[in-house]
mmCIF file of C-alpha atoms in Angstrom:
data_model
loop_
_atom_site.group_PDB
_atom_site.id
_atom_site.type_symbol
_atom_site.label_atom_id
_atom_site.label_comp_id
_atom_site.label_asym_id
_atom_site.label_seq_id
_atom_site.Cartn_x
_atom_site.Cartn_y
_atom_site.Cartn_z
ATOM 1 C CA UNK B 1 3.118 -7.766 -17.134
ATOM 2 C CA UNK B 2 1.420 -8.647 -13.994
ATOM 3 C CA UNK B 3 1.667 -5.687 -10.683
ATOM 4 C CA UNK B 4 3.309 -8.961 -9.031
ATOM 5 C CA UNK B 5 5.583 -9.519 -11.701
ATOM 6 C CA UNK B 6 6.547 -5.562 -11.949
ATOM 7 C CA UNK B 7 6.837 -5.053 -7.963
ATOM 8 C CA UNK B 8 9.148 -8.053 -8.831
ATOM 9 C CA UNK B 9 10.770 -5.784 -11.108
ATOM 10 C CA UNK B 10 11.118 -2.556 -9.094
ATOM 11 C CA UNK B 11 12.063 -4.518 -5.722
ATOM 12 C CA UNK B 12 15.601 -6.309 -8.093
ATOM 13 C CA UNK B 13 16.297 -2.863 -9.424
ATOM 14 C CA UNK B 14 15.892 -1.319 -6.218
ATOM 15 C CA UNK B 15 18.337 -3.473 -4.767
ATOM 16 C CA UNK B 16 16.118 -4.742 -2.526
ATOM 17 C CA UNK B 17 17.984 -7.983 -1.067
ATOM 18 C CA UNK B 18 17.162 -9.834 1.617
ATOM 19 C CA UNK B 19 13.559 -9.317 0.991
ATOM 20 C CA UNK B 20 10.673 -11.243 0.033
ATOM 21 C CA UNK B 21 9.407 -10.979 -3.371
ATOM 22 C CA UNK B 22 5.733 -9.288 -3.503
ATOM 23 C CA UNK B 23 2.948 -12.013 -3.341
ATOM 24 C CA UNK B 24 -0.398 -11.241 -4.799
ATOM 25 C CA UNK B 25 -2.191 -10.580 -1.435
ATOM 26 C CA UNK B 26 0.649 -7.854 -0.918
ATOM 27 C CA UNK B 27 0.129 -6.109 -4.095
ATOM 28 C CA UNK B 28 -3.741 -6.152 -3.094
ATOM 29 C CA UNK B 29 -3.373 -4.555 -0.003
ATOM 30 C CA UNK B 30 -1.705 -1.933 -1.175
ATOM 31 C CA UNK B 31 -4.082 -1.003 -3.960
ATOM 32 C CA UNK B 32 -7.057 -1.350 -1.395
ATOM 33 C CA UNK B 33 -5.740 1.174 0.979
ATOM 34 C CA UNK B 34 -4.945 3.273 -1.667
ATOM 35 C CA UNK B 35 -8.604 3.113 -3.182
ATOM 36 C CA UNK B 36 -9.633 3.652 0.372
ATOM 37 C CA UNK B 37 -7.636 6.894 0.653
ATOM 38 C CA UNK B 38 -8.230 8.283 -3.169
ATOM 39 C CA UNK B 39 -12.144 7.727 -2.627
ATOM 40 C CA UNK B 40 -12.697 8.650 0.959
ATOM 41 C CA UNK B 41 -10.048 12.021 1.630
ATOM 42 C CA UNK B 42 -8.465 12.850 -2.395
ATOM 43 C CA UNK B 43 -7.383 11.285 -4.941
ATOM 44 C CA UNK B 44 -3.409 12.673 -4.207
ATOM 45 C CA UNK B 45 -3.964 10.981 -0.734
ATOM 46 C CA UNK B 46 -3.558 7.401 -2.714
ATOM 47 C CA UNK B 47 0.222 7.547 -3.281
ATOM 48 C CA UNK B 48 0.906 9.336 -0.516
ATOM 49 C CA UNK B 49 -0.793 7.006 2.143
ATOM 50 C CA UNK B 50 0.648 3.962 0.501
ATOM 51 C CA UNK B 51 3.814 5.307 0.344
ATOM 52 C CA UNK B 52 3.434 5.913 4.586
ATOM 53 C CA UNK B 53 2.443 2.513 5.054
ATOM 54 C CA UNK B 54 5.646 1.217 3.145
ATOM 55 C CA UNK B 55 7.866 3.553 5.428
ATOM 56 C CA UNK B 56 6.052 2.053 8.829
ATOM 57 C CA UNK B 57 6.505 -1.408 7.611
ATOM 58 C CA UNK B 58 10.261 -0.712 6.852
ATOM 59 C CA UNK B 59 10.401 0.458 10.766
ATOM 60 C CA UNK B 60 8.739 -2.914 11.677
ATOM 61 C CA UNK B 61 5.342 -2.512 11.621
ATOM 62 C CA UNK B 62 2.831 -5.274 10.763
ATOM 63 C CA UNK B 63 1.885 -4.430 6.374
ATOM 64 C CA UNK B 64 -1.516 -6.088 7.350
ATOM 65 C CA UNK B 65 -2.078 -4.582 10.619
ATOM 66 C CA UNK B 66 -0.912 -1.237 9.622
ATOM 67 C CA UNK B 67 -2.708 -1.076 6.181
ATOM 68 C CA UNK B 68 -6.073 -1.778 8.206
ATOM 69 C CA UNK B 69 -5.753 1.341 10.582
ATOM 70 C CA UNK B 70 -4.460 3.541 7.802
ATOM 71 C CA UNK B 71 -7.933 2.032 5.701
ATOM 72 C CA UNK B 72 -10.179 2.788 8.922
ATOM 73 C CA UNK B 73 -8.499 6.534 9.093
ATOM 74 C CA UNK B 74 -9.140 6.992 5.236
ATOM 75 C CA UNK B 75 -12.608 5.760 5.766
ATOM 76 C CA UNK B 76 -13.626 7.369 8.657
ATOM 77 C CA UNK B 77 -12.599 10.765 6.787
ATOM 78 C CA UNK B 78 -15.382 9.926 4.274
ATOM 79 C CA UNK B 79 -18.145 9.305 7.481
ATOM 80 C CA UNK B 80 -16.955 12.772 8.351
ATOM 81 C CA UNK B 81 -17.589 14.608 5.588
ATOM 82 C CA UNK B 82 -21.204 13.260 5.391
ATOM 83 C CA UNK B 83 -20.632 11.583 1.941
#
């Protein structure tokens, strides 16, 4: 099974009606920010981050838009810490 096909899954048993089915370019988005996070602040900052972003983009923000300003946060932790 595909991530596609499981988000797929998840979103039907979830009840999620009225919208869109995951498309491939979603699915990657969400596991680059959440490589960004687990490599540049912790590894427990992965779920959580990605998690945040889905909760913004159920208020309305933008999934690309927001996942690129939670990516440059995550990363900009990493400058910080000199790594």
């Amino acid at each position: 099974m595909t991530l596609t096909e499981w988000a797929e899954v998840v979103r039907r048993e979830l009840d999620l009606t009225g919208t869109e089915p995951l498309r491939k370019a979603d699915v990657d988005r969400v596991l680059d920010l959440a490589r960004d996070a687990a490599h540049s602040v912790a590894r427990p900052a992965a779920p959580l981050t990605t998690y945040l972003l889905g909760v913004a983009v159920g208020r309305g923000a933008d999934p690309d838009e927001a996942a690129a300003v939670l990516s440059r946060l995550a990363l900009a932790q990493d400058d910080e810490s000199g790594v």
